[in-house]
Short mmCIF file of C-alpha atoms (C1' of nucleotides) in Angstrom, two decimals:
data_model
loop_
_atom_site.label_atom_id
_atom_site.label_comp_id
_atom_site.label_asym_id
_atom_site.label_seq_id
_atom_site.Cartn_x
_atom_site.Cartn_y
_atom_site.Cartn_z
CA UNK A 216 3.96 -23.45 34.35
CA UNK A 217 1.54 -25.97 32.92
CA UNK A 218 2.75 -28.86 30.82
CA UNK A 219 2.06 -28.90 27.11
CA UNK A 220 2.00 -32.66 27.36
CA UNK A 221 -1.24 -32.50 29.32
CA UNK A 222 -2.84 -29.70 27.36
CA UNK A 223 -6.25 -30.75 26.05
CA UNK A 224 -5.97 -28.87 22.78
CA UNK A 225 -2.81 -30.70 21.82
CA UNK A 226 -4.65 -33.45 20.02
CA UNK A 227 -6.45 -30.98 17.73
CA UNK A 228 -3.30 -29.17 16.79
CA UNK A 229 -0.33 -29.56 14.48
CA UNK A 230 1.51 -29.95 17.76
CA UNK A 231 0.21 -33.47 18.17
CA UNK A 232 3.15 -34.59 16.06
CA UNK A 233 5.71 -33.46 18.64
CA UNK A 234 7.34 -36.11 20.80
CA UNK A 235 7.56 -36.08 24.60
CA UNK A 236 10.94 -34.48 24.68
CA UNK A 237 9.88 -31.72 22.36
CA UNK A 238 6.73 -31.11 24.37
CA UNK A 239 8.79 -30.69 27.52
CA UNK A 240 11.07 -28.29 25.75
CA UNK A 241 8.09 -26.34 24.51
CA UNK A 242 6.54 -26.22 27.97
CA UNK A 243 9.76 -24.75 29.29
CA UNK A 244 9.97 -21.89 26.87
CA UNK A 245 6.35 -20.97 26.35
CA UNK A 246 4.56 -18.05 27.96
CA UNK A 247 0.87 -18.24 28.80
CA UNK A 248 -1.41 -15.27 28.43
CA UNK A 249 -4.97 -14.49 29.35
CA UNK A 250 -6.62 -12.25 26.81
CA UNK A 251 -9.88 -10.52 27.66
CA UNK A 252 -12.69 -10.28 25.16
CA UNK A 253 -12.03 -7.44 22.77
CA UNK A 254 -8.32 -7.30 23.46
CA UNK A 255 -5.77 -7.74 20.71
CA UNK A 256 -3.28 -10.60 20.53
CA UNK A 257 -1.29 -8.96 17.77
CA UNK A 258 -1.81 -6.35 15.12
CA UNK A 259 -1.35 -6.28 11.36
CA UNK A 260 2.17 -5.12 10.57
CA UNK A 261 3.57 -6.17 13.92
CA UNK A 262 6.70 -8.30 14.01
CA UNK A 263 5.90 -11.64 15.60
CA UNK A 264 8.76 -13.40 17.30
CA UNK A 265 6.94 -16.67 17.51
CA UNK A 266 3.53 -18.26 17.22
CA UNK A 267 0.51 -18.24 19.49
CA UNK A 268 -1.27 -21.48 20.29
CA UNK A 269 -4.93 -21.04 21.19
CA UNK A 270 -5.74 -22.98 24.34
CA UNK A 271 -9.21 -21.61 24.94
CA UNK A 272 -11.59 -19.12 23.33
CA UNK A 273 -12.16 -17.83 19.83
CA UNK A 274 -10.58 -14.91 18.03
CA UNK A 275 -11.05 -13.11 14.75
CA UNK A 276 -8.27 -12.65 12.23
CA UNK A 277 -8.92 -9.47 10.33
CA UNK A 278 -7.41 -6.99 7.95
CA UNK A 279 -8.10 -3.30 7.69
CA UNK A 280 -9.30 -2.16 4.27
CA UNK A 281 -8.53 1.19 2.69
CA UNK A 282 -11.93 2.57 3.62
CA UNK A 283 -11.31 1.82 7.28
CA UNK A 284 -13.48 -1.26 7.61
CA UNK A 285 -12.25 -4.39 9.29
CA UNK A 286 -12.58 -7.42 7.03
CA UNK A 287 -12.62 -10.68 8.95
CA UNK A 288 -10.59 -13.28 7.08
CA UNK A 289 -11.16 -16.19 9.41
CA UNK A 290 -11.89 -17.20 12.98
CA UNK A 291 -9.33 -19.00 15.11
CA UNK A 292 -10.29 -21.64 17.64
CA UNK A 293 -8.61 -23.86 20.24
CA UNK A 294 -5.73 -25.91 18.87
CA UNK A 295 -4.93 -23.51 16.08
CA UNK A 296 -1.60 -21.76 15.75
CA UNK A 297 -1.53 -18.06 14.91
CA UNK A 298 1.37 -16.51 13.08
CA UNK A 299 2.59 -19.58 11.24
CA UNK A 300 2.58 -17.87 7.89
CA UNK A 301 4.52 -14.88 9.14
CA UNK A 302 7.07 -17.20 10.70
CA UNK A 303 7.67 -19.17 7.51
CA UNK A 304 7.67 -16.14 5.22
CA UNK A 305 9.75 -14.28 7.78
CA UNK A 306 7.48 -11.30 7.43
CA UNK A 307 5.43 -9.15 9.76
CA UNK A 308 1.84 -10.15 10.54
CA UNK A 309 -0.57 -9.75 7.66
CA UNK A 310 -3.63 -9.94 9.90
CA UNK A 311 -4.71 -8.68 13.30
CA UNK A 312 -5.88 -11.17 15.91
CA UNK A 313 -8.53 -10.02 18.37
CA UNK A 314 -10.29 -12.04 21.08
CA UNK A 315 -14.02 -12.56 20.58
CA UNK A 316 -14.27 -14.20 24.01
CA UNK A 317 -11.93 -14.38 26.97
CA UNK A 318 -9.01 -16.46 25.79
CA UNK A 319 -6.01 -18.39 26.92
CA UNK A 320 -3.12 -18.51 24.51
CA UNK A 321 0.45 -19.70 24.75
CA UNK A 322 3.28 -17.92 23.05
CA UNK A 323 6.10 -20.11 21.73
CA UNK A 324 9.24 -18.36 20.46
CA UNK A 325 10.15 -18.63 16.81
CA UNK A 326 13.48 -20.36 17.45
CA UNK A 327 11.83 -23.25 19.20
CA UNK A 328 9.14 -23.71 16.58
CA UNK A 329 11.62 -23.58 13.74
CA UNK A 330 13.76 -26.13 15.54
CA UNK A 331 10.82 -28.54 15.80
CA UNK A 332 10.02 -27.69 12.24
CA UNK A 333 13.40 -28.92 11.08
CA UNK A 334 13.66 -31.86 13.46
CA UNK A 335 10.22 -33.28 13.05
CA UNK A 336 8.87 -33.96 9.60
CA UNK A 337 5.39 -34.85 10.79
CA UNK A 338 5.11 -31.55 12.57
CA UNK A 339 6.24 -29.50 9.60
CA UNK A 340 3.89 -31.41 7.32
CA UNK A 341 1.03 -30.69 9.71
CA UNK A 342 1.81 -26.99 9.70
CA UNK A 343 2.03 -26.96 5.94
CA UNK A 344 -1.21 -28.84 5.53
CA UNK A 345 -2.89 -26.27 7.73
CA UNK A 346 -1.56 -23.43 5.64
CA UNK A 347 -2.62 -25.24 2.46
CA UNK A 348 -6.07 -25.65 3.96
CA UNK A 349 -6.20 -21.93 4.71
CA UNK A 350 -5.21 -21.19 1.12
CA UNK A 351 -7.94 -23.41 -0.24
CA UNK A 352 -10.50 -21.77 2.02
CA UNK A 353 -9.29 -18.31 1.06
CA UNK A 354 -9.70 -19.15 -2.63
CA UNK A 355 -13.19 -20.42 -2.01
CA UNK A 356 -14.10 -17.32 -0.03
CA UNK A 357 -12.82 -15.16 -2.83
CA UNK A 358 -15.21 -16.81 -5.26
CA UNK A 359 -18.07 -16.33 -2.82
CA UNK A 360 -17.22 -12.68 -2.29
CA UNK A 361 -17.06 -12.11 -6.01
CA UNK A 362 -20.08 -14.08 -7.12
CA UNK A 363 -22.59 -14.38 -4.30
CA UNK A 364 -25.02 -11.79 -3.03
CA UNK A 365 -24.77 -10.40 0.48
CA UNK A 366 -27.81 -12.42 1.48
CA UNK A 367 -26.24 -15.65 0.25
CA UNK A 368 -23.05 -14.91 2.11
CA UNK A 369 -24.92 -14.09 5.31
CA UNK A 370 -26.81 -17.37 5.16
CA UNK A 371 -23.55 -19.20 4.53
CA UNK A 372 -21.79 -17.53 7.46
CA UNK A 373 -24.65 -18.26 9.86
CA UNK A 374 -24.53 -21.95 9.00
CA UNK A 375 -20.74 -21.93 9.28
CA UNK A 376 -20.88 -20.32 12.72
CA UNK A 377 -23.35 -22.84 14.07
CA UNK A 378 -21.56 -25.84 12.58
CA UNK A 379 -18.09 -24.76 13.63
CA UNK A 380 -18.76 -23.34 17.08
CA UNK A 381 -21.91 -25.10 18.15
CA UNK A 382 -25.03 -24.00 19.98
CA UNK A 383 -25.85 -22.91 23.53
CA UNK A 384 -28.27 -24.98 25.61
CA UNK A 385 -31.12 -22.74 24.42
CA UNK A 386 -30.22 -23.52 20.80
CA UNK A 387 -28.72 -20.17 19.88
CA UNK A 388 -25.38 -19.92 18.10
CA UNK A 389 -22.67 -20.10 20.75
CA UNK A 390 -20.36 -17.53 19.21
CA UNK A 391 -21.71 -14.04 19.54
CA UNK A 392 -20.52 -11.55 17.01
CA UNK A 393 -21.62 -7.95 16.93
CA UNK A 394 -23.57 -6.89 13.85
CA UNK A 395 -20.52 -4.96 12.77
CA UNK A 396 -18.33 -8.06 13.02
CA UNK A 397 -20.88 -10.15 11.17
CA UNK A 398 -20.88 -7.51 8.46
CA UNK A 399 -17.09 -7.70 8.47
CA UNK A 400 -17.24 -11.42 7.85
CA UNK A 401 -19.53 -11.22 4.86
CA UNK A 402 -18.01 -8.02 3.54
CA UNK A 403 -20.88 -5.59 3.63
CA UNK A 404 -22.09 -2.48 5.43
CA UNK A 405 -23.32 -2.96 9.00
CA UNK A 406 -26.75 -1.57 8.13
CA UNK A 407 -27.16 -3.99 5.24
CA UNK A 408 -26.30 -6.85 7.54
CA UNK A 409 -28.83 -5.71 10.15
CA UNK A 410 -31.48 -5.28 7.51
CA UNK A 411 -30.99 -8.78 6.14
CA UNK A 412 -31.06 -10.28 9.63
CA UNK A 413 -34.35 -8.47 10.28
CA UNK A 414 -35.74 -9.79 7.02
CA UNK A 415 -34.71 -13.36 7.81
CA UNK A 416 -36.22 -12.91 11.24
CA UNK A 417 -39.52 -11.82 9.69
CA UNK A 418 -39.57 -14.74 7.29
CA UNK A 419 -38.90 -17.09 10.25
CA UNK A 420 -35.71 -18.46 8.75
CA UNK A 421 -33.87 -17.31 11.85
CA UNK A 422 -34.99 -15.89 15.18
CA UNK A 423 -33.29 -12.93 16.82
CA UNK A 424 -33.35 -12.29 20.56
CA UNK A 425 -31.00 -9.40 21.12
CA UNK A 426 -27.54 -10.67 20.35
CA UNK A 427 -28.72 -14.26 20.22
CA UNK A 428 -29.40 -15.82 16.86
CA UNK A 429 -31.34 -19.07 16.38
CA UNK A 430 -31.29 -20.90 13.08
CA UNK A 431 -34.93 -21.92 12.75
CA UNK A 432 -34.99 -23.24 9.23
CA UNK A 433 -31.60 -24.56 8.19
CA UNK A 434 -32.88 -26.00 4.94
CA UNK A 435 -34.14 -22.61 3.88
CA UNK A 436 -30.78 -21.12 4.83
CA UNK A 437 -28.96 -23.76 2.80
CA UNK A 438 -31.19 -22.94 -0.12
CA UNK A 439 -30.48 -19.24 0.16
CA UNK A 440 -26.72 -19.73 0.30
CA UNK B 189 14.85 -34.74 -23.43
CA UNK B 190 16.05 -31.30 -22.38
CA UNK B 191 18.04 -30.82 -19.22
CA UNK B 192 16.46 -29.08 -16.24
CA UNK B 193 19.94 -27.90 -15.37
CA UNK B 194 19.95 -25.66 -18.40
CA UNK B 195 16.36 -24.51 -18.20
CA UNK B 196 16.15 -20.74 -18.11
CA UNK B 197 13.22 -20.59 -15.74
CA UNK B 198 15.07 -22.53 -13.09
CA UNK B 199 16.49 -19.47 -11.42
CA UNK B 200 13.02 -17.95 -10.91
CA UNK B 201 11.61 -21.07 -9.38
CA UNK B 202 11.60 -22.92 -6.06
CA UNK B 203 13.60 -25.42 -8.08
CA UNK B 204 16.68 -23.27 -7.91
CA UNK B 205 17.40 -24.89 -4.55
CA UNK B 206 17.88 -28.33 -6.10
CA UNK B 207 21.43 -29.58 -6.53
CA UNK B 208 22.93 -30.96 -9.74
CA UNK B 209 22.17 -34.53 -8.91
CA UNK B 210 18.56 -33.75 -8.16
CA UNK B 211 18.23 -31.73 -11.36
CA UNK B 212 19.50 -34.66 -13.37
CA UNK B 213 17.05 -36.95 -11.63
CA UNK B 214 14.26 -34.51 -12.37
CA UNK B 215 15.22 -34.21 -16.02
CA UNK B 216 15.05 -37.97 -16.32
CA UNK B 217 11.56 -38.35 -14.99
CA UNK B 218 9.83 -35.24 -16.28
CA UNK B 219 7.50 -35.07 -19.26
CA UNK B 220 7.32 -31.95 -21.40
CA UNK B 221 4.07 -30.75 -22.90
CA UNK B 222 3.09 -28.10 -25.35
CA UNK B 223 -0.25 -26.56 -24.49
CA UNK B 224 -2.09 -24.45 -27.02
CA UNK B 225 -3.81 -21.23 -26.06
CA UNK B 226 -7.21 -22.00 -24.57
CA UNK B 227 -6.36 -25.60 -23.71
CA UNK B 228 -6.58 -26.90 -20.19
CA UNK B 229 -3.61 -28.17 -18.19
CA UNK B 230 -5.82 -29.64 -15.49
CA UNK B 231 -9.32 -29.20 -14.21
CA UNK B 232 -10.78 -28.46 -10.78
CA UNK B 233 -11.47 -31.75 -9.01
CA UNK B 234 -8.95 -33.72 -11.04
CA UNK B 235 -6.39 -35.88 -9.24
CA UNK B 236 -2.90 -34.59 -9.93
CA UNK B 237 -0.11 -37.09 -9.72
CA UNK B 238 2.57 -34.46 -9.66
CA UNK B 239 3.24 -30.82 -10.30
CA UNK B 240 3.57 -28.80 -13.49
CA UNK B 241 6.46 -26.41 -13.92
CA UNK B 242 5.74 -23.55 -16.29
CA UNK B 243 8.58 -23.17 -18.76
CA UNK B 244 6.93 -20.69 -21.08
CA UNK B 245 3.63 -18.85 -21.39
CA UNK B 246 0.96 -17.69 -18.97
CA UNK B 247 -2.08 -19.48 -17.64
CA UNK B 248 -5.09 -18.63 -15.54
CA UNK B 249 -5.98 -20.52 -12.37
CA UNK B 250 -9.71 -20.35 -11.95
CA UNK B 251 -12.60 -21.78 -10.03
CA UNK B 252 -16.17 -22.25 -11.19
CA UNK B 253 -18.76 -20.49 -9.06
CA UNK B 254 -22.28 -21.75 -8.41
CA UNK B 255 -23.77 -19.38 -10.97
CA UNK B 256 -21.52 -20.84 -13.65
CA UNK B 257 -19.01 -18.00 -13.89
CA UNK B 258 -15.30 -18.64 -13.90
CA UNK B 259 -13.54 -16.70 -11.18
CA UNK B 260 -9.85 -16.23 -11.87
CA UNK B 261 -7.88 -16.67 -8.66
CA UNK B 262 -4.46 -15.93 -10.03
CA UNK B 263 -2.26 -16.05 -13.10
CA UNK B 264 0.68 -18.42 -13.40
CA UNK B 265 3.88 -17.49 -15.20
CA UNK B 266 7.22 -19.09 -16.09
CA UNK B 267 9.05 -20.57 -13.16
CA UNK B 268 5.93 -21.22 -11.13
CA UNK B 269 4.86 -24.66 -10.04
CA UNK B 270 1.21 -25.64 -10.39
CA UNK B 271 -0.38 -28.19 -8.09
CA UNK B 272 1.91 -27.74 -5.10
CA UNK B 273 -0.99 -27.27 -2.72
CA UNK B 274 -2.80 -30.35 -3.93
CA UNK B 275 0.38 -32.36 -3.55
CA UNK B 276 0.98 -31.29 0.04
CA UNK B 277 -2.64 -31.58 1.12
CA UNK B 278 -2.92 -34.82 -0.82
CA UNK B 279 -6.17 -33.62 -2.32
CA UNK B 280 -7.53 -33.16 -5.80
CA UNK B 281 -7.02 -29.86 -7.60
CA UNK B 282 -8.98 -26.95 -6.22
CA UNK B 283 -8.49 -24.83 -9.31
CA UNK B 284 -8.48 -25.30 -13.06
CA UNK B 285 -5.42 -24.25 -15.06
CA UNK B 286 -5.97 -22.98 -18.60
CA UNK B 287 -3.41 -21.59 -21.03
CA UNK B 288 -3.83 -17.92 -21.95
CA UNK B 289 -1.06 -18.24 -24.53
CA UNK B 290 0.73 -21.17 -26.09
CA UNK B 291 2.67 -22.76 -23.27
CA UNK B 292 5.43 -25.17 -22.48
CA UNK B 293 5.11 -26.99 -19.21
CA UNK B 294 6.96 -29.89 -17.62
CA UNK B 295 5.21 -32.47 -15.53
CA UNK B 296 7.18 -33.91 -12.62
CA UNK B 297 5.69 -36.91 -10.79
CA UNK B 298 4.65 -36.50 -7.18
CA UNK B 299 7.10 -39.13 -5.89
CA UNK B 300 10.09 -37.26 -7.19
CA UNK B 301 8.96 -33.90 -5.87
CA UNK B 302 8.18 -35.31 -2.46
CA UNK B 303 11.56 -36.96 -2.38
CA UNK B 304 13.30 -33.64 -3.05
CA UNK B 305 10.97 -32.10 -0.54
CA UNK B 306 12.25 -34.40 2.16
CA UNK B 307 15.88 -34.41 1.10
CA UNK B 308 16.37 -30.74 0.50
CA UNK B 309 15.34 -28.27 3.15
CA UNK B 310 15.96 -25.21 0.99
CA UNK B 311 13.64 -26.57 -1.65
CA UNK B 312 10.84 -27.35 0.78
CA UNK B 313 11.19 -23.93 2.37
CA UNK B 314 10.98 -22.32 -1.06
CA UNK B 315 7.80 -24.21 -1.85
CA UNK B 316 6.33 -23.26 1.50
CA UNK B 317 7.23 -19.64 1.12
CA UNK B 318 5.50 -19.62 -2.24
CA UNK B 319 2.36 -21.09 -0.73
CA UNK B 320 2.52 -18.61 2.14
CA UNK B 321 2.84 -15.83 -0.40
CA UNK B 322 -0.22 -17.14 -2.23
CA UNK B 323 -2.14 -17.17 1.04
CA UNK B 324 -1.19 -13.59 1.82
CA UNK B 325 -2.23 -12.51 -1.66
CA UNK B 326 -5.50 -14.38 -1.41
CA UNK B 327 -6.29 -12.64 1.88
CA UNK B 328 -5.53 -9.29 0.35
CA UNK B 329 -7.69 -10.06 -2.67
CA UNK B 330 -10.52 -11.05 -0.39
CA UNK B 331 -10.44 -7.63 1.26
CA UNK B 332 -10.40 -5.95 -2.14
CA UNK B 333 -13.32 -8.03 -3.36
CA UNK B 334 -15.29 -7.24 -0.25
CA UNK B 335 -14.51 -3.57 0.12
CA UNK B 336 -13.57 -2.07 -3.22
CA UNK B 337 -15.83 -1.09 -6.09
CA UNK B 338 -15.63 -2.81 -9.46
CA UNK B 339 -13.97 0.26 -10.94
CA UNK B 340 -11.27 0.25 -8.28
CA UNK B 341 -10.62 -3.43 -8.84
CA UNK B 342 -10.45 -3.00 -12.61
CA UNK B 343 -7.88 -0.21 -12.24
CA UNK B 344 -5.89 -2.39 -9.86
CA UNK B 345 -5.93 -5.37 -12.20
CA UNK B 346 -4.86 -3.32 -15.21
CA UNK B 347 -1.85 -2.00 -13.30
CA UNK B 348 -1.08 -5.49 -12.06
CA UNK B 349 -1.20 -6.93 -15.57
CA UNK B 350 1.16 -4.35 -16.98
CA UNK B 351 3.61 -4.55 -14.09
CA UNK B 352 3.67 -8.33 -13.92
CA UNK B 353 3.62 -9.21 -17.59
CA UNK B 354 5.03 -6.15 -19.27
CA UNK B 355 4.20 -4.29 -22.45
CA UNK B 356 4.48 -5.00 -26.16
CA UNK B 357 6.71 -2.82 -28.33
CA UNK B 358 3.72 -0.61 -29.10
CA UNK B 359 3.16 -0.03 -25.39
CA UNK B 360 0.04 -2.15 -24.96
CA UNK B 361 -0.26 -4.68 -22.15
CA UNK B 362 1.44 -7.86 -23.32
CA UNK B 363 -1.06 -10.26 -21.81
CA UNK B 364 -4.35 -10.27 -23.68
CA UNK B 365 -7.38 -11.33 -21.75
CA UNK B 366 -10.85 -11.44 -23.19
CA UNK B 367 -13.36 -9.08 -21.60
CA UNK B 368 -14.97 -12.10 -20.02
CA UNK B 369 -11.69 -13.16 -18.44
CA UNK B 370 -10.98 -9.67 -17.25
CA UNK B 371 -14.43 -9.64 -15.66
CA UNK B 372 -13.57 -13.00 -14.11
CA UNK B 373 -10.48 -11.52 -12.52
CA UNK B 374 -12.27 -8.60 -10.92
CA UNK B 375 -15.40 -10.55 -10.12
CA UNK B 376 -18.09 -8.78 -12.06
CA UNK B 377 -20.38 -9.21 -15.05
CA UNK B 378 -18.77 -9.03 -18.46
CA UNK B 379 -21.00 -6.12 -19.48
CA UNK B 380 -20.00 -4.10 -16.43
CA UNK B 381 -16.36 -4.68 -17.23
CA UNK B 382 -16.80 -3.57 -20.84
CA UNK B 383 -18.72 -0.50 -19.74
CA UNK B 384 -15.99 0.57 -17.33
CA UNK B 385 -13.30 0.01 -19.93
CA UNK B 386 -15.26 2.20 -22.36
CA UNK B 387 -15.59 4.87 -19.70
CA UNK B 388 -11.86 4.81 -18.91
CA UNK B 389 -11.21 4.97 -22.62
CA UNK B 390 -13.40 8.07 -22.92
CA UNK B 391 -11.69 9.77 -20.01
CA UNK B 392 -8.29 8.99 -21.61
CA UNK B 393 -7.09 7.00 -18.62
CA UNK B 394 -6.58 4.05 -20.92
CA UNK B 395 -6.78 3.56 -24.66
CA UNK B 396 -8.49 0.65 -26.30
CA UNK B 397 -7.63 -0.68 -29.75
CA UNK B 398 -9.57 -3.86 -30.16
CA UNK B 399 -8.12 -6.33 -27.72
CA UNK B 400 -5.15 -4.11 -27.00
CA UNK B 401 -5.17 -1.98 -23.89
CA UNK B 402 -2.78 0.91 -23.30
CA UNK B 403 -2.41 2.48 -19.87
CA UNK B 404 -2.27 6.16 -20.75
CA UNK B 405 -2.46 7.71 -17.31
CA UNK B 406 -1.07 5.40 -14.69
CA UNK B 407 -1.28 8.00 -11.94
CA UNK B 408 -4.99 8.40 -12.52
CA UNK B 409 -5.35 4.61 -12.45
CA UNK B 410 -3.43 4.44 -9.18
CA UNK B 411 -5.70 7.08 -7.78
CA UNK B 412 -8.82 5.20 -8.83
CA UNK B 413 -7.66 1.93 -7.27
"C1'" DA C 262 -28.84 4.10 39.95
"C1'" DT C 263 -27.78 7.27 36.37
"C1'" DC C 264 -26.10 8.69 32.23
"C1'" DA C 265 -23.21 8.80 28.24
"C1'" DA C 266 -21.58 5.97 24.77
"C1'" DA C 267 -21.95 2.22 21.92
"C1'" DG C 268 -24.69 -0.89 19.49
"C1'" DT C 269 -28.98 -1.99 17.04
"C1'" DA C 270 -32.80 -0.80 14.04
"C1'" DT C 271 -35.30 1.35 10.27
"C1'" DG C 272 -36.55 4.70 6.65
"C1'" DA C 273 -35.36 7.42 2.64
"C1'" DC C 274 -32.55 7.98 -0.88
"C1'" DA C 275 -28.47 7.57 -3.97
"C1'" DA C 276 -25.10 4.93 -6.17
"C1'" DA C 277 -23.33 0.79 -7.99
"C1'" DT C 278 -24.05 -3.22 -10.43
"C1'" DA C 279 -26.63 -6.94 -12.79
"C1'" DT C 280 -29.69 -8.31 -16.30
"C1'" DC C 281 -31.88 -8.32 -20.65
"C1'" DA C 282 -32.16 -6.76 -25.30
"C1'" DT C 283 -30.00 -5.77 -29.33
"C1'" DA C 284 -26.50 -3.99 -32.57
"C1'" DT C 285 -21.92 -4.20 -34.25
"C1'" DT C 286 -17.47 -6.18 -34.90
"C1'" DT C 287 -14.21 -9.82 -34.93
"C1'" DT C 288 -12.89 -14.56 -35.36
"C1'" DA C 289 -12.58 -18.97 -37.04
"C1'" DA C 290 -14.49 -22.85 -39.52
"C1'" DA C 291 -16.30 -24.79 -43.82
"C1'" DT D 127 -13.96 -16.20 -49.29
"C1'" DT D 128 -18.04 -16.69 -47.14
"C1'" DT D 129 -20.64 -17.20 -43.28
"C1'" DA D 130 -22.06 -18.59 -38.74
"C1'" DA D 131 -20.59 -18.12 -34.17
"C1'" DA D 132 -18.36 -15.69 -30.70
"C1'" DA D 133 -16.87 -11.48 -28.72
"C1'" DT D 134 -17.56 -6.68 -27.97
"C1'" DA D 135 -20.42 -2.67 -27.29
"C1'" DT D 136 -24.26 0.07 -25.62
"C1'" DG D 137 -28.95 1.30 -24.05
"C1'" DA D 138 -32.79 0.59 -20.91
"C1'" DT D 139 -34.15 -1.03 -16.77
"C1'" DA D 140 -34.36 -3.65 -12.40
"C1'" DT D 141 -32.08 -5.00 -8.38
"C1'" DT D 142 -28.83 -4.79 -4.92
"C1'" DT D 143 -26.24 -2.40 -1.84
"C1'" DG D 144 -24.32 1.70 0.45
"C1'" DT D 145 -24.96 6.08 2.78
"C1'" DC D 146 -27.03 9.34 5.68
"C1'" DA D 147 -30.35 10.52 9.09
"C1'" DT D 148 -32.55 9.44 13.10
"C1'" DA D 149 -34.62 6.76 16.83
"C1'" DC D 150 -34.44 3.25 20.07
"C1'" DT D 151 -32.01 -0.07 23.13
"C1'" DT D 152 -28.39 -2.03 25.63
"C1'" DT D 153 -24.11 -1.66 28.07
"C1'" DG D 154 -20.72 -0.23 31.13
"C1'" DA D 155 -18.46 3.33 33.85
"C1'" DT D 156 -18.93 6.69 37.48
#
DNA sequence: ATCAAAGTATGACAAATATCATATTTTAAA
DNA sequence: TTTAAAATATGATATTTGTCATACTTTGAT
């Protein structure tokens, strides 16, 4: 069992507020999992008995719409806790979490987290600030969804992906989403997404090499979005 | 100065967790305001030095989009606190609050609220649960915005308005939004909103008498949404 | 290595929605 | 009360986006 104290993601997480003792306690009760790309961490509606801390890899947090499409609400990356909202509201999961890459996550039981939550004011404030940040982002996304065109949203998402997850050595966006997932992020039909990517490829704003996407003209993208 | 202890909205609010002593303290530091219909309580970007507790009336919480349209994120009603998120994140307001009816609101300075927040665990949990509820709703709205048609969203909003704010004696929806505001809630152009209302009026799903809207066939509305 | 399945791509068309123009009605200010 | 401004309504049209069909390409399992 690895020690939370030495975990690299600790510093990027709400967990950085925990003291040594609490970190030891957490290390003793946590369970580590390896999740393969495409596998689910938890599903919408499921009862979560704790939170998951992302140690490595990226996942999507999505919600199924009435028409059967998967809308991606946000992406989760190392350091983030999944299931915080469900824990506080004492409700089942509102979103599904699915690995976009091979992942390592640690499960920490609810009891423990709630204990830290009550003991440690810095920790609870960190968690709350995260949730408040999510709320702000969600509100902003809502405005985008309602008022921007699909093209604008696509440009926005491409910039977001590069800025948040970085580039490979060859300059392509590190995170690779399928066209369907990309469509799920911007809230459109897969074909529309593909079509717009093709168009941006033709106009040299981006370059497409199979699954790889290169942002060639960021200023133009900014302008579009 | 009226006493918070005797305020009717107290029981519907996070504030119900405060003890007598805290309620007295709150009554002593709060400021009451009367806000006329159409007036602003605070604006997006403004620094809030506390929270507003809605005593009476309904307001819209909206955000300006790039194209100059006002997207309504949610409606606030008696008992709700405005500005909680900004207080916790220690950021300026993300949304503007505007009265849809004449309102009475009480302003409570940040210091006081934060003090209660730290002293009283039930109160802080109530506030957090509210914010978590807002987040869940925002995520659900995002899916709707992305995946439902304007007509579906309009039907959904009409049902929501009646169920959340009730009916007048004549059976019309109590809350009266302008067509522009209604369009702002569902995220569409005012003309499109008017057109769909006319259509629903023709098909007898709703009835329109000037600003008054009657839901004539709720089942049909449910089916549409 | 082969093959079926999944993912990507593109065209043709239909449906939904926005935009612009303009008429009518309602509201509020002088 | 009158009158200008704002809100509501509707038509005509353009644009955006979704859907269906089909072809091509990549991927992964046997």
